[in-house]
Coordinates of C-alpha atoms in Angstrom, one line a residue:
M14 CA -70.8 14.1 93.9
K15 CA -67.8 12.6 92.6
L16 CA -66.8 8.8 93.3
G17 CA -63.4 9.4 94.7
R18 CA -65.2 11.7 97.2
L19 CA -67.6 9.2 98.3
F20 CA -65.4 7.7 101.3
R21 CA -62.6 10.7 101.4
P22 CA -62.7 11.6 105.2
R23 CA -62.9 15.2 106.5
L24 CA -61.3 14.1 109.5
L25 CA -58.4 11.4 108.6
S26 CA -56.6 11.6 111.6
A27 CA -59.8 10.3 113.7
L28 CA -60.8 7.7 111.3
L29 CA -57.4 6.2 110.5
L30 CA -56.6 5.4 114.1
S31 CA -53.6 2.9 113.4
V32 CA -51.7 3.0 109.9
S33 CA -48.2 1.2 109.4
L34 CA -46.0 1.7 106.4
W35 CA -45.3 -0.7 103.7
S36 CA -41.7 -1.5 103.3
G37 CA -41.4 -1.2 99.6
A38 CA -42.6 2.0 97.9
S39 CA -45.1 1.7 95.0
T40 CA -44.1 3.1 91.6
P41 CA -46.5 5.4 89.3
A42 CA -46.5 2.6 86.8
L43 CA -47.8 0.0 89.1
A44 CA -50.8 2.3 89.8
Q45 CA -51.2 2.9 86.3
E46 CA -51.4 -0.9 85.9
Q47 CA -53.6 -1.5 88.6
G48 CA -55.8 -4.0 86.8
E49 CA -58.2 -6.3 89.0
L50 CA -58.6 -5.3 92.6
R51 CA -58.6 -8.4 94.8
I52 CA -60.3 -8.5 98.1
G53 CA -60.3 -11.0 100.8
T54 CA -63.8 -10.6 103.0
S55 CA -65.5 -12.3 105.7
Y56 CA -68.6 -11.3 104.0
K57 CA -70.7 -14.2 102.6
L58 CA -73.1 -12.8 100.2
M59 CA -75.8 -15.4 100.0
T60 CA -78.4 -13.3 97.9
L61 CA -78.4 -10.8 95.2
D62 CA -81.7 -9.4 96.3
P63 CA -80.8 -6.0 97.5
H64 CA -83.8 -6.1 100.0
Y65 CA -83.9 -9.4 101.3
A66 CA -81.6 -9.2 104.5
N67 CA -80.6 -6.2 106.4
L68 CA -77.1 -7.5 107.0
N69 CA -73.6 -5.9 106.4
E70 CA -72.5 -8.4 103.6
N71 CA -75.2 -7.2 101.5
T72 CA -75.3 -3.8 102.5
S73 CA -71.2 -3.7 102.0
L74 CA -71.1 -5.9 98.7
L75 CA -74.4 -4.7 97.1
S76 CA -73.5 -1.3 97.4
H77 CA -71.0 -1.6 94.2
I78 CA -74.1 -2.6 91.9
Y79 CA -77.1 -0.7 93.7
E80 CA -77.4 2.6 95.3
R81 CA -79.5 4.5 97.9
L82 CA -81.4 7.8 97.8
V83 CA -79.3 9.3 100.7
Y84 CA -75.7 8.4 101.7
Q85 CA -74.1 8.3 104.9
D86 CA -70.7 9.4 105.0
E87 CA -67.5 8.3 107.4
A88 CA -68.8 10.9 110.0
L89 CA -72.4 9.2 109.7
E90 CA -73.3 12.3 108.5
L91 CA -76.3 12.4 105.6
K92 CA -75.1 13.3 101.9
P93 CA -76.9 13.4 98.8
G94 CA -76.9 10.0 96.8
L95 CA -79.5 9.3 94.1
A96 CA -81.3 12.3 95.7
A97 CA -79.9 15.4 95.0
S98 CA -81.8 17.1 97.9
W99 CA -84.8 16.6 100.1
R100 CA -87.3 18.6 102.6
A101 CA -89.8 18.1 104.9
V102 CA -93.3 19.5 103.9
S103 CA -95.2 18.6 106.6
P104 CA -94.5 16.7 110.1
T105 CA -96.0 13.6 107.9
Q106 CA -94.9 14.3 104.4
W107 CA -91.2 14.5 102.7
E108 CA -90.3 15.6 99.1
F109 CA -86.9 14.1 97.8
K110 CA -85.9 15.7 94.4
L111 CA -83.9 13.1 92.1
R112 CA -80.6 13.4 90.4
D113 CA -80.9 14.0 87.1
G114 CA -79.3 12.1 84.4
V115 CA -78.8 8.6 86.2
R116 CA -79.1 5.1 84.5
F117 CA -79.3 1.9 85.5
H118 CA -76.6 -0.6 83.9
D119 CA -79.1 -1.9 81.3
G120 CA -79.2 2.1 80.1
S121 CA -82.9 2.8 81.3
V122 CA -83.5 6.0 83.3
F123 CA -83.7 6.2 87.0
D124 CA -87.1 8.2 88.0
A125 CA -89.3 8.5 90.8
D126 CA -91.4 5.4 89.6
D127 CA -88.5 3.2 90.7
V128 CA -88.1 4.8 94.1
A129 CA -92.0 3.9 94.6
Y130 CA -91.3 0.5 93.1
S131 CA -88.5 -0.2 95.7
I132 CA -90.3 0.9 98.8
E133 CA -93.7 -1.0 97.9
R134 CA -91.7 -4.0 97.2
I135 CA -90.2 -4.0 100.7
R136 CA -93.2 -2.7 102.4
D137 CA -96.0 -4.9 100.3
F138 CA -94.4 -7.8 98.6
L139 CA -91.2 -9.5 100.4
K140 CA -91.7 -11.5 103.5
P141 CA -87.9 -12.7 104.4
P142 CA -87.5 -14.4 107.5
S143 CA -85.5 -11.7 109.3
G144 CA -88.0 -9.0 108.3
G145 CA -85.2 -7.4 106.2
F146 CA -85.8 -3.7 105.7
R147 CA -89.8 -3.8 106.4
S148 CA -89.5 -2.0 109.7
A149 CA -87.7 1.0 107.5
V150 CA -90.9 1.2 105.5
S151 CA -93.5 -0.2 107.2
G152 CA -94.8 3.4 108.4
I153 CA -95.1 4.8 104.6
K154 CA -98.4 5.4 103.9
S155 CA -98.3 6.4 100.3
V156 CA -95.5 7.5 97.6
S157 CA -96.5 9.5 94.5
A158 CA -94.6 11.1 91.7
P159 CA -95.6 14.6 90.7
D160 CA -92.9 14.5 88.0
P161 CA -90.2 11.9 87.1
L162 CA -87.6 13.8 89.2
T163 CA -89.8 14.3 92.3
V164 CA -90.9 11.7 94.8
L165 CA -93.7 12.7 97.7
I166 CA -93.7 10.3 100.5
E167 CA -96.3 10.3 103.2
A168 CA -96.2 8.4 106.5
N169 CA -98.9 7.6 109.0
G170 CA -97.3 9.5 111.6
P171 CA -94.5 12.2 112.0
V172 CA -91.3 11.2 110.4
P173 CA -88.7 13.5 111.5
T174 CA -85.5 11.2 110.4
L175 CA -87.1 9.6 107.1
P176 CA -83.9 10.7 105.1
L177 CA -81.8 8.5 107.6
T178 CA -84.1 5.7 106.5
F179 CA -83.4 5.9 102.9
S180 CA -79.6 5.6 104.0
S181 CA -80.1 2.1 104.3
I182 CA -82.5 1.2 101.2
F183 CA -81.1 0.3 97.6
M184 CA -83.1 1.6 94.7
M185 CA -84.0 -1.0 92.2
N186 CA -85.4 -1.0 88.5
K187 CA -89.2 -1.0 88.1
P188 CA -89.6 -3.9 85.9
A189 CA -92.3 -4.2 83.3
N190 CA -94.7 -6.3 85.4
G191 CA -95.2 -7.3 89.1
F192 CA -92.6 -7.6 91.4
E193 CA -89.3 -9.4 91.1
T194 CA -88.8 -12.2 93.4
T195 CA -85.7 -13.1 95.4
E196 CA -85.5 -16.7 93.6
A197 CA -85.5 -14.8 90.3
L198 CA -83.0 -12.4 91.2
N199 CA -80.7 -14.9 92.3
A200 CA -81.1 -17.2 89.3
G201 CA -81.9 -14.9 86.5
S202 CA -80.3 -12.0 84.6
P203 CA -77.6 -9.8 86.1
P204 CA -78.6 -7.3 88.7
N205 CA -79.5 -4.0 87.3
G206 CA -78.5 -1.1 89.6
T207 CA -77.1 2.3 89.0
G208 CA -73.7 1.7 90.8
P209 CA -70.2 2.5 90.0
Y210 CA -69.8 -1.5 89.0
R211 CA -71.5 -3.9 86.9
F212 CA -72.1 -7.3 88.0
E213 CA -70.0 -10.0 86.3
S214 CA -70.3 -13.3 88.2
W215 CA -71.5 -14.6 91.5
S216 CA -70.7 -17.9 93.6
S217 CA -73.1 -18.1 96.9
G218 CA -71.1 -17.8 99.7
E219 CA -67.7 -18.1 97.8
S220 CA -67.1 -15.1 95.5
L221 CA -68.5 -11.9 93.7
R222 CA -66.8 -10.4 90.5
L223 CA -67.8 -7.1 89.2
V224 CA -66.5 -4.7 86.2
R225 CA -66.4 -1.1 86.0
N226 CA -69.5 1.0 84.8
D227 CA -67.9 3.6 82.7
A228 CA -71.0 5.6 82.5
Y229 CA -71.3 5.7 86.0
W230 CA -73.0 9.3 87.1
G231 CA -70.5 9.7 89.7
G232 CA -67.0 9.4 87.8
K233 CA -65.4 6.7 86.4
P234 CA -64.4 4.3 89.0
A235 CA -60.8 3.7 90.0
W236 CA -60.3 -0.1 89.4
P237 CA -61.6 -1.8 86.0
K238 CA -62.2 -5.3 87.8
V239 CA -62.9 -6.1 91.5
G240 CA -63.1 -9.5 92.8
F241 CA -64.3 -10.4 96.2
R242 CA -63.1 -14.0 97.5
V243 CA -65.0 -15.0 100.8
I244 CA -62.3 -16.2 103.4
E245 CA -64.3 -16.7 106.4
N246 CA -61.3 -18.1 108.4
P247 CA -59.6 -15.0 109.9
A248 CA -56.2 -16.8 109.9
A249 CA -56.7 -17.8 106.0
R250 CA -57.6 -13.8 105.3
V251 CA -54.7 -13.0 107.2
A252 CA -52.2 -15.8 105.1
A253 CA -53.8 -14.4 101.7
L254 CA -53.0 -11.1 102.5
S255 CA -49.3 -11.8 103.7
T256 CA -48.9 -13.8 100.6
G257 CA -50.1 -11.2 98.3
E258 CA -53.0 -13.4 97.1
V259 CA -55.4 -10.4 97.9
D260 CA -54.8 -6.8 98.1
V261 CA -57.3 -6.3 100.9
A262 CA -58.4 -8.3 103.8
D263 CA -61.1 -7.1 106.1
S264 CA -62.0 -8.2 109.7
I265 CA -58.2 -8.8 110.7
P266 CA -58.1 -9.9 114.0
A267 CA -56.3 -7.6 116.6
R268 CA -54.0 -10.3 117.4
D269 CA -52.4 -10.6 113.9
V270 CA -52.1 -6.5 113.5
D271 CA -48.3 -6.7 114.9
G272 CA -47.5 -9.6 112.8
L273 CA -48.8 -7.9 109.6
K274 CA -47.1 -4.9 110.5
H275 CA -43.8 -6.5 110.8
R276 CA -44.3 -8.3 107.4
G277 CA -44.8 -5.0 105.7
A278 CA -48.4 -4.6 105.3
W279 CA -50.5 -1.4 105.8
I280 CA -53.1 -1.5 108.6
A281 CA -56.0 1.2 109.1
S282 CA -58.8 1.2 111.7
V283 CA -61.7 2.9 113.1
G284 CA -64.4 2.6 115.8
A285 CA -67.4 0.8 114.8
A286 CA -70.8 2.3 114.6
R287 CA -72.2 -1.0 116.2
I288 CA -72.4 -3.1 119.4
N289 CA -71.8 -6.8 120.4
F290 CA -73.9 -8.2 122.9
V291 CA -75.4 -11.0 124.8
Q292 CA -79.2 -11.8 124.3
F293 CA -81.6 -13.8 126.3
D294 CA -84.8 -15.6 125.3
V295 CA -87.3 -14.1 127.8
A296 CA -90.3 -15.4 126.3
R297 CA -90.4 -19.2 126.3
D298 CA -91.1 -21.1 129.7
T299 CA -88.2 -23.8 128.8
L300 CA -85.2 -23.5 127.0
P301 CA -83.0 -25.8 125.0
G302 CA -79.6 -26.6 126.7
V303 CA -80.8 -24.8 130.0
T304 CA -80.6 -27.3 133.3
D305 CA -79.8 -27.4 136.9
K306 CA -76.4 -28.6 138.2
A307 CA -77.8 -32.3 137.7
G308 CA -78.7 -31.8 133.9
A309 CA -82.5 -31.6 134.6
P310 CA -84.5 -29.0 132.6
I311 CA -85.7 -26.2 134.7
S312 CA -88.0 -23.2 133.9
N313 CA -86.3 -20.1 132.1
P314 CA -84.3 -18.3 134.5
F315 CA -83.7 -15.3 132.1
K316 CA -87.4 -14.4 132.7
N317 CA -86.2 -13.1 136.0
P318 CA -84.2 -9.6 135.5
R319 CA -82.3 -10.3 138.6
V320 CA -80.7 -13.4 136.7
R321 CA -79.9 -11.0 133.7
R322 CA -78.4 -8.4 136.1
A323 CA -76.1 -11.3 137.8
L324 CA -75.0 -12.4 134.4
A325 CA -74.2 -8.9 133.4
L326 CA -72.1 -8.4 136.5
A327 CA -70.3 -11.5 136.0
T328 CA -69.3 -10.5 132.6
D329 CA -65.4 -9.2 132.6
R330 CA -65.5 -6.5 129.8
G331 CA -61.9 -5.6 130.4
I332 CA -60.5 -9.2 129.3
L333 CA -62.8 -8.9 126.0
V334 CA -61.1 -5.4 125.1
D335 CA -57.6 -5.7 126.5
K336 CA -56.7 -9.4 125.7
I337 CA -59.2 -10.6 122.8
L338 CA -59.3 -7.5 120.9
A339 CA -55.9 -6.1 122.0
G340 CA -57.3 -3.0 122.6
Y341 CA -58.9 -2.5 119.4
G342 CA -62.3 -2.2 121.0
T343 CA -64.4 -0.1 123.7
A344 CA -66.2 -1.7 126.6
A345 CA -69.8 -1.2 126.2
S346 CA -72.8 -0.2 128.4
Q347 CA -75.2 0.8 125.7
V348 CA -76.1 0.1 122.0
F349 CA -73.3 3.1 120.7
P350 CA -70.1 4.2 122.2
T351 CA -71.0 6.7 125.0
G352 CA -70.8 10.3 123.7
L353 CA -72.4 9.7 120.1
P354 CA -75.8 11.4 119.6
G355 CA -78.6 9.6 121.3
T356 CA -76.2 7.8 124.1
S357 CA -76.4 8.6 127.8
D358 CA -73.6 9.9 129.8
K359 CA -75.0 8.0 133.0
L360 CA -74.6 4.7 131.5
L361 CA -70.9 3.6 131.7
P362 CA -69.0 0.3 131.3
E363 CA -69.1 -1.8 134.7
K364 CA -66.3 -3.9 136.1
P365 CA -67.2 -7.3 137.2
D366 CA -68.6 -7.6 140.5
Y367 CA -69.0 -11.4 141.4
E368 CA -70.3 -11.1 144.9
Q369 CA -73.2 -9.1 144.1
A370 CA -74.0 -11.4 141.0
K371 CA -74.0 -14.6 143.4
A372 CA -76.1 -12.7 146.0
L373 CA -78.7 -11.9 142.8
L374 CA -78.6 -15.2 141.6
A375 CA -79.3 -16.5 145.0
E376 CA -82.3 -14.0 145.4
A377 CA -83.6 -15.3 142.3
G378 CA -83.7 -19.0 143.4
Y379 CA -80.5 -20.1 141.9
P380 CA -77.9 -20.2 144.6
D381 CA -75.8 -23.0 143.1
G382 CA -76.2 -21.7 139.4
F383 CA -77.2 -23.6 136.6
N384 CA -76.0 -24.9 133.2
L385 CA -76.4 -23.6 129.6
V386 CA -75.0 -23.6 126.3
L387 CA -73.8 -20.1 125.3
A388 CA -74.3 -19.8 121.5
G389 CA -72.6 -17.6 119.0
P390 CA -71.0 -17.4 115.5
A391 CA -67.4 -18.2 114.5
G392 CA -65.2 -16.0 112.4
R393 CA -68.3 -13.4 112.1
Y394 CA -67.0 -10.8 114.3
P395 CA -63.3 -10.0 115.8
G396 CA -62.7 -12.2 118.7
D397 CA -66.3 -13.7 118.5
A398 CA -65.5 -17.5 119.4
E399 CA -62.6 -16.4 121.8
S400 CA -65.3 -13.9 123.5
L401 CA -67.5 -17.2 124.3
Q402 CA -64.8 -18.7 125.9
A403 CA -64.0 -15.6 127.8
I404 CA -67.6 -15.1 129.0
A405 CA -68.0 -18.6 129.8
Q406 CA -65.2 -18.5 132.1
S407 CA -66.4 -15.3 133.8
W408 CA -69.6 -16.7 134.6
A409 CA -68.3 -20.0 135.9
R410 CA -67.2 -17.8 138.9
I411 CA -71.0 -17.2 140.1
G412 CA -72.0 -21.2 139.8
V413 CA -73.2 -20.7 136.0
T414 CA -71.7 -23.4 133.9
A415 CA -71.9 -22.1 130.3
Q416 CA -70.9 -24.4 127.4
P417 CA -69.5 -22.5 124.4
S418 CA -71.1 -23.4 121.0
A419 CA -69.8 -21.5 118.0
A420 CA -70.8 -22.2 114.5
P421 CA -70.7 -20.6 111.0
F422 CA -72.7 -17.2 110.6
S423 CA -75.0 -18.8 108.3
V424 CA -75.7 -21.8 110.5
F425 CA -75.9 -19.8 113.6
N426 CA -78.5 -17.1 111.9
T427 CA -80.4 -20.1 110.9
K428 CA -80.6 -21.7 114.1
R429 CA -81.2 -18.5 116.2
A430 CA -84.1 -17.6 114.0
A431 CA -85.9 -21.1 114.5
G432 CA -85.4 -20.8 118.4
D433 CA -82.6 -23.3 118.7
Y434 CA -80.8 -21.3 121.4
A435 CA -81.5 -19.9 124.9
V436 CA -78.7 -17.4 125.2
W437 CA -76.3 -16.3 122.4
Y438 CA -73.7 -13.8 121.5
G439 CA -74.6 -11.4 118.6
G440 CA -73.9 -8.1 117.2
T441 CA -75.6 -5.4 115.0
S442 CA -74.9 -2.0 113.6
G443 CA -77.2 0.9 112.5
E444 CA -77.2 4.4 111.2
A445 CA -78.4 5.9 114.8
V446 CA -79.2 4.8 118.4
D447 CA -82.8 4.6 117.9
I448 CA -82.7 2.2 114.7
I449 CA -80.6 -0.4 116.9
L450 CA -82.9 0.0 119.6
R451 CA -86.0 -0.5 117.5
A452 CA -84.7 -3.7 116.4
L453 CA -83.0 -5.1 119.1
A454 CA -84.9 -4.4 121.9
A455 CA -88.4 -2.9 121.0
S456 CA -91.1 -5.2 121.4
P457 CA -91.7 -7.2 118.3
D458 CA -94.5 -5.6 116.1
R459 CA -95.1 -6.2 112.4
E460 CA -96.9 -3.4 112.0
R461 CA -94.9 -0.9 113.7
G462 CA -91.6 -2.6 112.1
T463 CA -90.1 -2.9 115.6
G464 CA -88.3 -5.9 117.1
A465 CA -86.4 -7.3 113.9
L466 CA -83.4 -8.4 115.6
N467 CA -85.1 -9.1 119.3
F468 CA -84.9 -12.9 118.9
G469 CA -85.4 -13.1 122.8
K470 CA -89.1 -11.9 122.4
Y471 CA -88.5 -9.1 125.2
Q472 CA -91.2 -6.8 125.8
N473 CA -91.3 -3.4 127.9
V474 CA -94.2 -1.2 127.7
A475 CA -92.6 1.6 129.3
F476 CA -89.2 1.5 127.1
D477 CA -91.5 1.2 123.8
A478 CA -93.5 4.5 124.9
K479 CA -90.2 6.3 125.7
L480 CA -88.7 5.3 122.4
A481 CA -91.8 6.1 120.4
Q482 CA -91.8 9.6 122.0
A483 CA -88.0 10.1 121.5
E484 CA -88.6 9.0 117.6
S485 CA -91.4 11.7 117.4
V486 CA -88.8 14.4 118.0
A487 CA -87.1 16.0 115.3
V488 CA -83.0 15.3 115.0
G489 CA -81.3 17.6 117.6
P490 CA -80.2 18.0 121.2
E491 CA -84.2 17.5 122.2
R492 CA -84.4 13.9 120.5
N493 CA -81.0 12.8 121.7
A494 CA -82.0 13.5 125.2
A495 CA -85.2 11.5 125.0
L496 CA -83.1 8.6 123.2
A497 CA -80.7 8.6 126.3
E498 CA -83.7 8.4 128.6
A499 CA -85.1 5.5 126.6
T500 CA -81.9 3.9 126.7
E501 CA -81.4 4.1 130.3
V502 CA -84.9 2.4 130.9
V503 CA -84.0 -0.5 128.8
M504 CA -80.7 -1.0 129.9
A505 CA -81.7 -1.2 133.7
D506 CA -83.8 -4.2 132.7
Q507 CA -80.8 -5.8 131.1
P508 CA -82.6 -7.8 128.1
I509 CA -79.0 -7.8 126.4
I510 CA -75.5 -7.4 128.1
P511 CA -73.6 -4.8 126.1
L512 CA -70.1 -6.2 125.8
Y513 CA -68.0 -4.1 123.5
H514 CA -67.8 -1.8 120.2
F515 CA -64.9 -3.3 118.3
H516 CA -62.6 -1.6 116.0
H517 CA -63.0 -2.4 112.2
I518 CA -59.7 -3.1 110.9
V519 CA -58.4 -3.9 107.4
G520 CA -55.1 -4.8 106.0
Y521 CA -53.9 -3.8 102.6
G522 CA -50.7 -4.5 100.4
P523 CA -48.3 -2.6 98.1
R524 CA -50.8 -2.3 95.4
I525 CA -53.0 0.0 97.6
G526 CA -52.2 3.5 98.2
S527 CA -54.5 4.1 101.1
Y528 CA -58.1 2.6 102.4
V529 CA -60.5 5.1 104.0
M530 CA -62.4 3.2 106.8
H531 CA -66.1 3.7 107.3
P532 CA -67.6 3.0 111.0
R533 CA -70.3 1.2 109.3
G534 CA -67.5 -1.7 108.6
W535 CA -68.1 -1.6 104.7
T536 CA -65.6 -3.1 102.6
T537 CA -65.8 -1.5 99.1
A538 CA -63.6 -1.1 96.2
M539 CA -64.8 2.7 96.6
Q540 CA -62.7 2.8 99.7
T541 CA -59.8 1.7 98.5
L542 CA -57.3 4.0 96.4
A543 CA -54.7 2.7 94.3
A544 CA -50.7 3.4 95.2
A545 CA -49.2 6.5 94.1
E546 CA -52.9 7.9 93.1

C-alpha cells in the first residue's frame, strides 16, 4: 500500500461534493519547492498519548506518527494497515498477519509483541476520564503471538467485527519495562510510531510540527515538513487561509464558502459519518440551571420521556441545516445518515410540531414550560454556537426558556464530564452505527465497555438487549437489519435529539493541487497533494 493511495477516493465525484477553482494556476516549480505544508486546524491536540482520548483531534493529528492494524478508507471500507491480512479462526478468535519490514521511528522492528502491548495498555493500565478506547478492547480475553508476524486474539464472546475495532487503535512500541504513562509521553522523549511523519515539536493546544519519515514502509511522504497551527476561531482560520498564512484550513463555516471561492480558494466537502445532537441528563433528581418560570429549582423534567419528545418536536432542523449550515448538512433522525449500513429507513427527520409539543409538556405536568441552560462547545463543530441560539428560539415557542451557554471545547468537555450541565449540544463520530450506539446510548457499563459518551446516564434494558443481539451477528444484511431495529427502539425513547449530519468543509490555497476528503473528518498531510503533482 503506497502512501499516495491512502486517501485517494474510488468515487471522487461522490466525495468531493463542492470544489471551486483557484484563480492562479500553479507551476511545476512551485510543486517541486513545496517545502513545509502549513495547516490551520480547529483540532487542539492536548496529549501525545495515542490511547488516552478517543477524540478526532488525537485520531487525526497523531495518525501522522502512529498507525493502526486496519485502515478505514474514504468509503469506510476496511483496508490493510500494519496488518497485511486477517481472518476469523473461530467465533471468538481472530488471527492478524502483520506487515513485514515495518520499523518504528527509532529503528526498532514492529512485531506482534507491540500489538499485544498496545491492547493490554488500553485494557489493563490506562484509566482516562472519558474511558478512552477501553470499550473497544474490554472484551478481549487474551493476545498471543505464535510468531513475530502473527497475532492471535481471543475474546470473551463472539466478535464478528473485531477488525473494525482495530481501525481505531494506534499501535505503540513496547518498552523494555512496564507501561508508559500519559505523563511520561507528554513530557518525555519524542513519540515513537511507525507512521509517515516523525515528531519534531509540540505545544499543547497550540501547534504540532512534524518531519518526513524517509524510511516509511508505505513510500516517501510528499511533504518534507508539516506544521499544524491550532486556530480555534473559525473566522481566524478563514482569514489565515485568505491571506496565505496557511495552505489548508479545516472546519470552514458554510457561511464563508462563497467568500473564499470569490477570493480564489478551493473548497472540498463531504458528508460526515457522525451525528450532532442534544443530550439530556436523565439520572439525577435535580439538575443545575433547571427551574420553574419563577426561578425555583424543580425535579428533573428529562426523566419523563414526554418532555424529551416534546423538545424533539419543538426543534426546527430545517433552520439548522438550511440557514446555519447553508445547505452543507443533512437533517438527522438517527446516528448515521439514513441509507447507510445499520440505519432504519423508518426513521426520517421530522418537521417541528409545536402544538403537539405543547400538549406533551402539559401531559407531563409542565403546561407553562420551565427554564434551563443549554450548554455546548464554541468553535468545535460547524455552526455550534449558532445552533444553540436557534434551538433556544425554537424551544421558546413551547414555553421552555433556554439560555445558551457556549464555551471552548476543552472547558465544555471538562464541565460535561463533571456533571455541570443538565442538557447540552454535542457531537460524535464512529466507524459504524453500532459503535456510536454503544458509546452514546447504551447503559454505562465499564466491564462491557459501553456508555463512554452516555453522559446523561440513560438506561434502556430493551435497547441494550437489541444492541447486544445485533452485535453478535456477522457483518451483512442480517446485522444491518438488527441494528436498524435497535435504533428504532432507542430513538422512540428520545435519550438524544438527533440534529444533523454536517458536511466537513476544507479550504486550500495555490500550493495545494487537491485535497481528498474523508467522512470521518480527519485533517492530515496525507490527504493533501501538492499542486501540479
